[in-house]
Coordinates of C-alpha atoms in Angstrom, one line a residue:
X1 CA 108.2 65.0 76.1
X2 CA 105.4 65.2 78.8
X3 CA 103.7 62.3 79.8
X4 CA 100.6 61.9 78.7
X5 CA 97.2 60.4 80.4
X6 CA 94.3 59.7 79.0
X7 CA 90.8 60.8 80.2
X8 CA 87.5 59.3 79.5
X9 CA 85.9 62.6 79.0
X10 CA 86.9 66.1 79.0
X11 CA 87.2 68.3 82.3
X12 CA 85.4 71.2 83.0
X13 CA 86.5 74.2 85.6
X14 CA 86.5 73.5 88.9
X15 CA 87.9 69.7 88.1
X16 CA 90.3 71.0 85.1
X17 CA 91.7 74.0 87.8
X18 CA 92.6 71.0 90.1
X19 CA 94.0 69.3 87.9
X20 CA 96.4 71.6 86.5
X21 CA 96.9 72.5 90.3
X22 CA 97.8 69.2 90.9
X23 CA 100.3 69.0 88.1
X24 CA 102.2 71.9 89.2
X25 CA 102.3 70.4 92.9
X26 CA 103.8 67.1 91.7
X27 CA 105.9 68.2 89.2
X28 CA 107.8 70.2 91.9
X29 CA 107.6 67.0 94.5
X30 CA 109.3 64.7 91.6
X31 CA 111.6 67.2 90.9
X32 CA 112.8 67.4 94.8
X33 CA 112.1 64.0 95.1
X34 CA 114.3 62.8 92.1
X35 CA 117.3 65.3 92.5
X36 CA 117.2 64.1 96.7
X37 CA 117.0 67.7 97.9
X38 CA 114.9 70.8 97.8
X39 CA 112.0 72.3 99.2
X40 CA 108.6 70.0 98.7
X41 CA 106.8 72.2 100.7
X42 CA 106.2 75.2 99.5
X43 CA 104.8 74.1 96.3
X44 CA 102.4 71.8 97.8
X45 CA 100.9 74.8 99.5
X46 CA 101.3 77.6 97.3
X47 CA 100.3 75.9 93.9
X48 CA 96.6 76.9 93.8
X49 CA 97.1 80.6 94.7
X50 CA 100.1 80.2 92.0
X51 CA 97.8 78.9 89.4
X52 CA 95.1 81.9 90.1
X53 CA 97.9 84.8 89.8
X54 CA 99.5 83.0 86.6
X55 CA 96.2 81.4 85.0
X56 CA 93.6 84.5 85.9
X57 CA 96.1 88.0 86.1
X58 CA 99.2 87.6 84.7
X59 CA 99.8 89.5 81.7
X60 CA 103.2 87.1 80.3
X61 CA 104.2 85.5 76.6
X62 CA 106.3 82.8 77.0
X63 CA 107.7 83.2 73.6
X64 CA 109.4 86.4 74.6
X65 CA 110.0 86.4 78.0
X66 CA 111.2 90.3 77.8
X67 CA 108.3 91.7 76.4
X68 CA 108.5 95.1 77.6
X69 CA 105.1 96.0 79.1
X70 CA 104.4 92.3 80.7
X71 CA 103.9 91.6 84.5
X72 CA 106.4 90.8 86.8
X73 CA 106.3 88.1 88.6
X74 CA 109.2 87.2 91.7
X75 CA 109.6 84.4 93.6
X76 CA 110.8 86.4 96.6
X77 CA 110.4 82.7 98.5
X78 CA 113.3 81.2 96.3
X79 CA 113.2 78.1 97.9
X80 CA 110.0 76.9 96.5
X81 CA 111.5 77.6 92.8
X82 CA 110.5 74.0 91.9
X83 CA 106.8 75.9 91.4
X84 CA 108.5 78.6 89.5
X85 CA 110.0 75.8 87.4
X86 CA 106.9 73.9 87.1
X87 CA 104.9 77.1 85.9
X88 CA 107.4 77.9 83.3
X89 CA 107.1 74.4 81.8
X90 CA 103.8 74.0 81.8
X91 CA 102.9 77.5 79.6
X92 CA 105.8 77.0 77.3
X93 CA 108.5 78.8 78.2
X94 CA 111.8 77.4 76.9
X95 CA 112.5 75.0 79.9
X96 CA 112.3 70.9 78.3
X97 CA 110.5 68.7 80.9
X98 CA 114.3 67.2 80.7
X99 CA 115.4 70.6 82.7
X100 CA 113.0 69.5 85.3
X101 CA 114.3 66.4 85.7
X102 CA 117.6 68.1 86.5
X103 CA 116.4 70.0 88.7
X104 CA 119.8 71.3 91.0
X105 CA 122.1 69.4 88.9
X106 CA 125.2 70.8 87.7
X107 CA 124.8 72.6 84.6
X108 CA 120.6 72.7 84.4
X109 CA 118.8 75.7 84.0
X110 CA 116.7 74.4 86.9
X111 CA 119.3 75.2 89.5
X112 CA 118.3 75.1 93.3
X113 CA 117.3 79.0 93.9
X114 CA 115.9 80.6 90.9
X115 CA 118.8 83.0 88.8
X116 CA 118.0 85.5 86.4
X117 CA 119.5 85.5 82.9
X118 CA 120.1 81.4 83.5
X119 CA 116.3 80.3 83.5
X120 CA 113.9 82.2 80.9
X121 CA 111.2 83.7 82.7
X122 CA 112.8 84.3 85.8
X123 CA 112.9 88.0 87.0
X124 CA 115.2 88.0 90.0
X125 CA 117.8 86.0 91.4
X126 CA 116.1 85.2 94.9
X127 CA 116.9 82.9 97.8
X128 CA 118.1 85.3 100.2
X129 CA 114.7 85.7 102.1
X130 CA 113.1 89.3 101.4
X131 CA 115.6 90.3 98.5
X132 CA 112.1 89.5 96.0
X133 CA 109.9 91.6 98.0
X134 CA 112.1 94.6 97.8
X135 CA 113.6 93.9 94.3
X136 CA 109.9 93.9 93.1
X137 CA 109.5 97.5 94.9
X138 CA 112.3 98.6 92.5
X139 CA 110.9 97.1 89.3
X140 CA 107.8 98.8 90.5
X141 CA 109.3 102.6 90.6
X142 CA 111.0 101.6 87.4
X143 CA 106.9 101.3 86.0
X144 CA 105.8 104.2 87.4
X145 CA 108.8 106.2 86.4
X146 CA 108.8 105.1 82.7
X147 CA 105.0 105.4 82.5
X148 CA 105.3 109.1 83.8
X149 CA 108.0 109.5 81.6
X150 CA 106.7 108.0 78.2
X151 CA 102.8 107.6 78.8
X152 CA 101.2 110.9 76.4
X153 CA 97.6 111.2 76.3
X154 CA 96.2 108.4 74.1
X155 CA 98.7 106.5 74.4
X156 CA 99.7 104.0 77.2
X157 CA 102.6 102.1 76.8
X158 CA 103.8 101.7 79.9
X159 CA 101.3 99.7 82.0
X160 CA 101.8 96.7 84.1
X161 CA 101.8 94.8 87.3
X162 CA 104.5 93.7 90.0
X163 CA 103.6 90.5 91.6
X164 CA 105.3 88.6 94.4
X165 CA 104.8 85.4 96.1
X166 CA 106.7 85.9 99.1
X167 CA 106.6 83.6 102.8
X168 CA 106.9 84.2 106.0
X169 CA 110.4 84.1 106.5
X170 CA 110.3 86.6 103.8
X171 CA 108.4 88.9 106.3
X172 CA 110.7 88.1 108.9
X173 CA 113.7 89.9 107.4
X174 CA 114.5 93.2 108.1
X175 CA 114.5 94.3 104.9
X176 CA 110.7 94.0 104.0
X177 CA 110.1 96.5 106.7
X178 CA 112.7 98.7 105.1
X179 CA 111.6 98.0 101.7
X180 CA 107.0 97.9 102.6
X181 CA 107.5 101.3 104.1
X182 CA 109.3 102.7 101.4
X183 CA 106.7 101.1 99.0
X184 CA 103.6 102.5 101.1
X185 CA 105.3 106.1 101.3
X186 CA 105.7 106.2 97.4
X187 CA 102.5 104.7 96.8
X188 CA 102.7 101.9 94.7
X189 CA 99.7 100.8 93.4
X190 CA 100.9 98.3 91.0
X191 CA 102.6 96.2 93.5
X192 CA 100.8 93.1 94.8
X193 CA 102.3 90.8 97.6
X194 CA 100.7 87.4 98.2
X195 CA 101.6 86.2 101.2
X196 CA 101.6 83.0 102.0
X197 CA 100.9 82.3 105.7
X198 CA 102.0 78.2 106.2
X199 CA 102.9 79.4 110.4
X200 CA 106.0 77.1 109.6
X201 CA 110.1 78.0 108.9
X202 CA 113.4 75.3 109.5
X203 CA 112.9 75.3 113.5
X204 CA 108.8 75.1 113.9
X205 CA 106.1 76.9 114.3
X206 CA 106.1 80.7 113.7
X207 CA 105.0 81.2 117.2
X208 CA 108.3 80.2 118.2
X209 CA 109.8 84.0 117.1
X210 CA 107.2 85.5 114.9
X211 CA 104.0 86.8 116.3
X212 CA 103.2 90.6 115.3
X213 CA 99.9 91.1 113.6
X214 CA 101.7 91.2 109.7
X215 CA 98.8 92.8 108.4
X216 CA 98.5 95.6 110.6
X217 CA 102.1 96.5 110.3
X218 CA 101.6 96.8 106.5
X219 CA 98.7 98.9 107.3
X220 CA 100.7 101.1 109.5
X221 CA 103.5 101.4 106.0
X222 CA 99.8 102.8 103.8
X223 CA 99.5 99.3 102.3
X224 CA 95.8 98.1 101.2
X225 CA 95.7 94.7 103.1
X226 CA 93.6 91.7 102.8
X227 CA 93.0 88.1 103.7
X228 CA 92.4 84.5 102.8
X229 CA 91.7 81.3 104.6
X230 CA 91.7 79.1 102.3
X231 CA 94.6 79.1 100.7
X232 CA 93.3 76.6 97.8
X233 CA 90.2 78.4 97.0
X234 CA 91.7 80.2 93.1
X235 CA 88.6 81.9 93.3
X236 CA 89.3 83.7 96.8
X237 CA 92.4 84.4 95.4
X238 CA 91.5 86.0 91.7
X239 CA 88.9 88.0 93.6
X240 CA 91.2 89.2 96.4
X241 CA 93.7 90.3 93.2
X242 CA 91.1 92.0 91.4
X243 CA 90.3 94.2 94.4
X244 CA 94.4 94.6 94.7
X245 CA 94.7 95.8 90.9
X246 CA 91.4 97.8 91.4
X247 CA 93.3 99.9 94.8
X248 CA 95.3 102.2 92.6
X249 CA 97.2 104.2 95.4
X250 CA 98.0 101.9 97.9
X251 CA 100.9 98.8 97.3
X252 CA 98.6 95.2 98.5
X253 CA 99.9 92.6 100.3
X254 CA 97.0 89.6 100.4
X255 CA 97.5 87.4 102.9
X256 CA 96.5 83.3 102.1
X257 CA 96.4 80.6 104.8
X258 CA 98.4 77.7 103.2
X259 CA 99.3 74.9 104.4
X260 CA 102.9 73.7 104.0
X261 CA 103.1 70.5 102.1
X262 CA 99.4 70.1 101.3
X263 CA 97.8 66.8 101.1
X264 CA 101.3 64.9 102.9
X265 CA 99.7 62.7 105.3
X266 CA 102.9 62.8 107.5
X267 CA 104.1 65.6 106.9
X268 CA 101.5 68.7 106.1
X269 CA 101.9 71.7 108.3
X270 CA 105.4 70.5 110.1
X271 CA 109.1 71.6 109.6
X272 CA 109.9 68.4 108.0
X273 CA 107.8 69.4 105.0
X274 CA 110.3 72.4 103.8
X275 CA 113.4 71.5 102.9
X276 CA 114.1 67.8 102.3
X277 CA 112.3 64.9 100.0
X278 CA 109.0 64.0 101.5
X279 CA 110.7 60.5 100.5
X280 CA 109.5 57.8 98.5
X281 CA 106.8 56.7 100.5
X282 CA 105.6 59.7 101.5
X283 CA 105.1 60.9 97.9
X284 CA 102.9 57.9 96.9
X285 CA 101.0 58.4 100.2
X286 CA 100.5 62.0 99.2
X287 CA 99.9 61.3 95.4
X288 CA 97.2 58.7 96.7
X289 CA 95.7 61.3 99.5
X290 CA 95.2 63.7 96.3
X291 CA 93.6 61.5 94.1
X292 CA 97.1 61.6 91.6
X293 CA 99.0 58.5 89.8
X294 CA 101.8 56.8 91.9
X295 CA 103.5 56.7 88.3
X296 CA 105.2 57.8 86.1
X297 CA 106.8 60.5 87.7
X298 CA 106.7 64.4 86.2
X299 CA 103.6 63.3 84.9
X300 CA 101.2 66.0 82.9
X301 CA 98.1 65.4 82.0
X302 CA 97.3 66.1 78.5
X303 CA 94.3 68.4 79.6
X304 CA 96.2 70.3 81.9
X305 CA 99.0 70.9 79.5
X306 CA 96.1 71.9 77.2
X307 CA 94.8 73.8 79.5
X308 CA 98.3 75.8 80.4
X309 CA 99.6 76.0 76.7
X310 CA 96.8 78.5 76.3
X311 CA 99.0 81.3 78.1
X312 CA 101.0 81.2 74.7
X313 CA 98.1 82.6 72.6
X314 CA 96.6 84.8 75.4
X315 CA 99.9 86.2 75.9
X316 CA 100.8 86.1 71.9
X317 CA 97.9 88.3 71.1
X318 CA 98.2 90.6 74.2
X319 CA 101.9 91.6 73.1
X320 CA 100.9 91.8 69.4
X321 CA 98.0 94.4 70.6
X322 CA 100.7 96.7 72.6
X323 CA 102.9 96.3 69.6
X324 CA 100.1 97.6 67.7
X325 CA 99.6 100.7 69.9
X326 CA 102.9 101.1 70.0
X327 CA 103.1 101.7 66.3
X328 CA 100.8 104.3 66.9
X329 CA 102.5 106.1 69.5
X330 CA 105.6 105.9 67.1
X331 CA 103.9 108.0 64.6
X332 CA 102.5 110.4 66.7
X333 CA 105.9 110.6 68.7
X334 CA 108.8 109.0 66.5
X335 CA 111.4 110.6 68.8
X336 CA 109.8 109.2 71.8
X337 CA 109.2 105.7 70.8
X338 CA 112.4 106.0 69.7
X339 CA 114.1 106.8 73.2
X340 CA 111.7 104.1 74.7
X341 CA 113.2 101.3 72.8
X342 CA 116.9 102.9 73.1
X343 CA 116.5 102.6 77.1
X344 CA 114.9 99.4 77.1
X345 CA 117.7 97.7 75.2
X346 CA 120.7 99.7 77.5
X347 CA 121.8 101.4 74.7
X348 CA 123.7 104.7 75.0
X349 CA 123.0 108.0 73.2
X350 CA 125.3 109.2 70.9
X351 CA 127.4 112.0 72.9
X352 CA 126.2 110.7 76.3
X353 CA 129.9 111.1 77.6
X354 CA 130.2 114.6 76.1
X355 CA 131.5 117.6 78.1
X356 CA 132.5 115.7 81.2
X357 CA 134.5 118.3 83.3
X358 CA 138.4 117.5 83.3
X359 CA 140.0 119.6 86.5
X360 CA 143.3 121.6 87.0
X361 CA 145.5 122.7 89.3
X362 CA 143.3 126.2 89.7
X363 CA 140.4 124.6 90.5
X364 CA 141.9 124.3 93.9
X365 CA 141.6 121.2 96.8
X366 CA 138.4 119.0 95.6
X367 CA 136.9 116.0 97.7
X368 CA 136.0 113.5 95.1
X369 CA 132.3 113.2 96.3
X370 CA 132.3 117.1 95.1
X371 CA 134.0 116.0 91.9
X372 CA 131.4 113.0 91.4
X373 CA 128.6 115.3 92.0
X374 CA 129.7 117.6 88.7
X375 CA 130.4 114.4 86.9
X376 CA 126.5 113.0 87.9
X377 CA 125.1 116.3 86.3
X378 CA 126.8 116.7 83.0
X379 CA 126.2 112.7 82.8
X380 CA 122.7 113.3 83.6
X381 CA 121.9 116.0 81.5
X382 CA 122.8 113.4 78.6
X383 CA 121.3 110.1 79.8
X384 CA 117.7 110.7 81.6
X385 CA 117.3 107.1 82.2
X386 CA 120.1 108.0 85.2
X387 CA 118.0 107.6 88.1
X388 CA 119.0 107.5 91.7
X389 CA 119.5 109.1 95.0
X390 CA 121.0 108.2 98.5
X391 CA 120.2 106.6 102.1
X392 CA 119.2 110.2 103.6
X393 CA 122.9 111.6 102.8
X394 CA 123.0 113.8 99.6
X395 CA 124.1 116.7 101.6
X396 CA 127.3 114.7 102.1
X397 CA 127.4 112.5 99.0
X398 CA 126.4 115.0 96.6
X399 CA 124.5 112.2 94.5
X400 CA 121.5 114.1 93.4
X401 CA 120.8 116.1 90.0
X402 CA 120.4 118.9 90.0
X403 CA 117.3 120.8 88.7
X404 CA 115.7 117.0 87.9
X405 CA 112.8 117.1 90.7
X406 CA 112.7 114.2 93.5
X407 CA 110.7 111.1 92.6
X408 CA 107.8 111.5 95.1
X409 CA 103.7 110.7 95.1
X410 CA 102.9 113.7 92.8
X411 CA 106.0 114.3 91.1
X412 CA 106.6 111.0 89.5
X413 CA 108.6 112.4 86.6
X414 CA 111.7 113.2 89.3
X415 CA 114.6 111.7 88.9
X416 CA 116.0 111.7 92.5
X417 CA 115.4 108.9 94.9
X418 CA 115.4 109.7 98.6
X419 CA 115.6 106.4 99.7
X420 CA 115.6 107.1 103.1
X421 CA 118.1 105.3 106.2
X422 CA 117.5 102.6 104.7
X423 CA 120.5 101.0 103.0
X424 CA 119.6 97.3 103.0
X425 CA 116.6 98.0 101.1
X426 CA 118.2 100.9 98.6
X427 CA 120.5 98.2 97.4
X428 CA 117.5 95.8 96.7
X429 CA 115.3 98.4 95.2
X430 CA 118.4 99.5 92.9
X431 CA 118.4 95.6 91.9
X432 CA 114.8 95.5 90.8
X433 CA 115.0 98.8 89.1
X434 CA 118.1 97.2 86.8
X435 CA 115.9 93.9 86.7
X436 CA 112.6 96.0 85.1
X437 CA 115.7 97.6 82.4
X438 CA 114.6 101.4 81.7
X439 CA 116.7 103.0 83.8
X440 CA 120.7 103.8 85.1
X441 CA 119.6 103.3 88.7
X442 CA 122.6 104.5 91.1
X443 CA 122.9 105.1 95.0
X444 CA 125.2 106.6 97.2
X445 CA 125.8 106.3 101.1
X446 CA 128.9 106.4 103.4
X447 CA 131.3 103.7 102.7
X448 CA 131.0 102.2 106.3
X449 CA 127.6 101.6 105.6
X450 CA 128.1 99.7 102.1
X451 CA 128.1 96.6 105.3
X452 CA 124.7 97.3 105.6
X453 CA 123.7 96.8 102.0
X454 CA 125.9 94.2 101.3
X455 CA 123.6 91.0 100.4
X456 CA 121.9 93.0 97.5
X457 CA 125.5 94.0 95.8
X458 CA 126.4 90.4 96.4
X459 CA 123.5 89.5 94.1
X460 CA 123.5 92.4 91.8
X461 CA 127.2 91.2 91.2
X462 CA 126.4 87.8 90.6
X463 CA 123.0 88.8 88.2
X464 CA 125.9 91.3 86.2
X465 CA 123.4 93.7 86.8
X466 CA 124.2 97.4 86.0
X467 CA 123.8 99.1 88.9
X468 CA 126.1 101.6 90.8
X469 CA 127.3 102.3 94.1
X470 CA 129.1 105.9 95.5
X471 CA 130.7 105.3 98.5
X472 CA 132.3 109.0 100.5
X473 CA 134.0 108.7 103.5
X474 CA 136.0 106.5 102.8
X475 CA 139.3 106.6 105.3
X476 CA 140.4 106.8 108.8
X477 CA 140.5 110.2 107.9
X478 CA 136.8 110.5 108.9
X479 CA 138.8 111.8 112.5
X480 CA 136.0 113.5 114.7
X481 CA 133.4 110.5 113.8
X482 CA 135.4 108.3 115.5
X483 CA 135.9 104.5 114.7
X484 CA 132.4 103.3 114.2
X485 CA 132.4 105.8 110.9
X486 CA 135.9 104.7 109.6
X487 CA 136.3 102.2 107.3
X488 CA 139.1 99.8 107.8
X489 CA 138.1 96.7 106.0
X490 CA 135.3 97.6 103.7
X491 CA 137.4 98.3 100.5
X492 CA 138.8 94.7 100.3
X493 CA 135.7 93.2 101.4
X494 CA 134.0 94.7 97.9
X495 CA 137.3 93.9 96.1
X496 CA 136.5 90.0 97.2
X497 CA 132.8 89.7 95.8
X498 CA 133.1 88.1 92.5
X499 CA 132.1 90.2 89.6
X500 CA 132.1 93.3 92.0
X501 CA 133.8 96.1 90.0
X502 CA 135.4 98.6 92.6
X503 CA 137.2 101.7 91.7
X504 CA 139.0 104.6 94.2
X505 CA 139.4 107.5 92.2
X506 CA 142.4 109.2 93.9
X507 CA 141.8 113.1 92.1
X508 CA 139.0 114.4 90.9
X509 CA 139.9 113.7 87.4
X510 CA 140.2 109.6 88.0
X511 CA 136.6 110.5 89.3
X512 CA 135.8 111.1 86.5
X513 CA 137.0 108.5 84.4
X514 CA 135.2 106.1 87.7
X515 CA 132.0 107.8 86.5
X516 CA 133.1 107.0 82.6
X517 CA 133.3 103.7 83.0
X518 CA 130.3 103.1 85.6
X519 CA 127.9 104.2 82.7
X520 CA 130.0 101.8 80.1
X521 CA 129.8 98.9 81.9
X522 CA 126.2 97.5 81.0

């Protein structure tokens, strides 16, 4: 049960907003505190523009954290999970205070980088810095896609947000590059970024190896950019993401000045504040400094809690209100409401695996990638939810579909991705896409380059997410390429990830059963 304290008389907004601030920043600095590892610092900073985006924007109902048409919301910055923890607490998702106080145990649901099917209301195993960002680029496509595919006049069914909170060493990786051009290219105006600019990683200072102008670079990739000083001021921040909802065809990244480890005495704005207690001093220094009790620890004030709990009825009644429309839309289009909830849920159409092409001997010599490209368009032609494309190589691959339009600004009902050479980031966005459910999301490359896109099948392996990979060119037989294009290693290094399902169809008709069973394995 939460602590409770009582107060003379009843708090009005701006006090109330710090307090409920202040309970989010010390639930996460007991919980780091009490387990004797995490990341203090993040929270400390981040809480405030945290409690704007959750308290002021986010469209959410803790009592069914997989409402369809609610808004995402990653943790790219995985590290600071003891906020994501706090949050879910707080407005009643199913995680006991008791799960707090676990926090990186064995066993808890509070584990030290947020997973996804473990903790209810977490979107996207994160930790790896930048896998978020571009995660939340996929669940973004998988919006728009499904909202060009299902929206009819009148009826809107498909409309919501993508929100990250990501840090700098988020930025840092390659892979937001990859992912924030791809984003600005496609035009993603549903995709918000805040950024949160603490100028501090492990070794220092971000002068030390990280000095580009961040915002002009996402200006360069057609983002809408913006920028906030104060990092604490909620009101900067709900206006900055009003103005970043209002920018329809541009993704936004909003930058916020925070300070890592706010209100330590000791330990505010230096390295020491992100990944290790403050300590037990330094927490009742900090507690005094912000005007919070030195005791009981994971302490919630019965106002705040109030205050939070009220996301259950907000978020209660918005769901009940798209459930009402989308009784509506049932009757005007029972077929299509149908095929909305079949795709949400992963289930398969009756038939889906009907006239796959079986090959003979007068069919001649056939490359599997030739005989994986047939499979992809009788498999297609019975599942529309397949979505996918490949890292600049269908010529080679053959992983498009035929006749199903490419998936660009203005034709937002294609079906094929052109991801660009961007490998890292496919794999990601393929991730999110599975995470947002909707879609079959599959990609295809050389196998030499699967090294290149290895961290997000890693972690779509370890969610059990359903996504797939092709891989062509996959011998020393690649000759004239010479070594750099022949893959010696690869194959075992994908048999090793745990959970990693890897199939080399030898004829064209085991390519097709390697299709088969891609599509069965949800």
């Amino acid at each position: 049960m939460a602590h409770a304290m009582t107060l003379s008389t009843t708090l009005a907004p701006p006090a109330l907003d710090e307090l409920c601030i202040n309970t989010l920043r010390f639930l996460a600095v007991d919980m780091v505190q009490k387990a004797n590892s995490g990341h203090p610092g993040l929270p400390l900073g981040s809480a405030a523009m945290a409690y704007a985006l959750w308290d002021r924007s986010l469209k959410f109902n803790p009592h069914d954290p997989l409402w369809p048409d609610r808004d995402r919301f990653v943790l790219s910055a995985g590290h600071g999970c003891a906020l994501l923890y706090a949050l879910l607490h707080v407005t009643g998702f199913d995680l006991p205070l008791e799960e707090l106080e676990r926090f990186r145990q064995w066993g808890s649901r509070t584990p030290g980088h947020p997973e996804y099917g473990k903790t209810a209301g977490v979107e996207a195993t994160t930790g790896p810095l930048g896998q978020g960002l571009a995660n939340a680029v996929g669940m973004a496509i998988a919006e728009v896609a499904l909202a060009a595919r299902f929206n009819r006049p009148g009826h809107t069914i498909v409309d919501h947000y993508t929100y990250v909170l990501a840090s700098d060493g988020d930025l840092e990786e390659g892979i937001s590059s990859e992912a924030g051009s791809d984003a600005g290219h496609l035009r993603l105006g549903k995709l918000i970024v805040l950024y949160a600019n603490n100028h501090i990683t492990i070794e220092g200072n971000t002068k030390l190896a990280f000095t580009e102008d961040r915002m002009a670079r996402f200006t360069a990739f057609g983002w809408h950019v913006q920028q906030i000083e104060q990092g604490n001021d909620i009101d900067a921040v709900a206006s900055a993401l009003k103005a970043a909802r209002e920018e329809t065809g541009r993704p936004s990244l909003i930058q916020v000045r925070t300070h890592i480890g706010y209100g330590s005495p000791h330990k505010q704005d230096t390295a020491a504040a992100h990944g290790e207690p403050l300590g037990v001093e330094e927490v009742r220094l900090t507690k005094e400094a912000l005007g919070w009790p030195v005791e009981p620890p994971f302490h919630v004030p019965e106002q705040a809690l109030g205050h939070f709990r009220k996301a259950i009825a907000r978020g209660s009644a918005a769901q009940a209100e798209w459930e009402s429309r989308f009784e509506v839309f049932a009757k005007d289009h029972p077929d299509l409401a149908a095929e909305f909830q079949r795709v949400i849920h992963r289930r398969l159409p009756n038939g889906w695996d009907g006239n796959l092409p079986t090959f003979t001997a007068a069919d001649g010599p056939m490359a599997t990638r030739i005989a994986s490209g047939k499979t992809i368009a009788v498999l297609a032609s019975h599942l529309p939810e397949m979505m996918g494309g490949s890292a600049d190589l269908d010529p080679s691959t053959h992983t498009s579909i035929g006749g199903a339009g490419s998936f660009e600004p203005g034709s937002l009902t294609g079906r094929n991705m052109h991801f660009g050479i961007r490998e890292h980031a496919m794999g990601a966005i393929l991730n999110g896409m599975a995470l947002h459910r909707g879609l079959i999301p599959y990609g295809g490359t050389f196998l030499i380059f699967s090294d290149y896109m290895r961290p997000p099948m890693r972690l779509a392996a370890m969610t059990g997410l359903p996504v797939i990979y092709v891989f062509t060119h996959d011998s020393i037989a690649m000759g004239e390429d010479g070594p750099t294009h022949q893959p010696v290693e690869q194959l075992v290094g994908l048999r090793a990830v745990p959970g990693m399902v890897v199939i080399r169809p030898a004829d064209a008709n085991e390519t097709v059963a390697a299709r088969r069973m891609a599509i069965e394995r949800r």
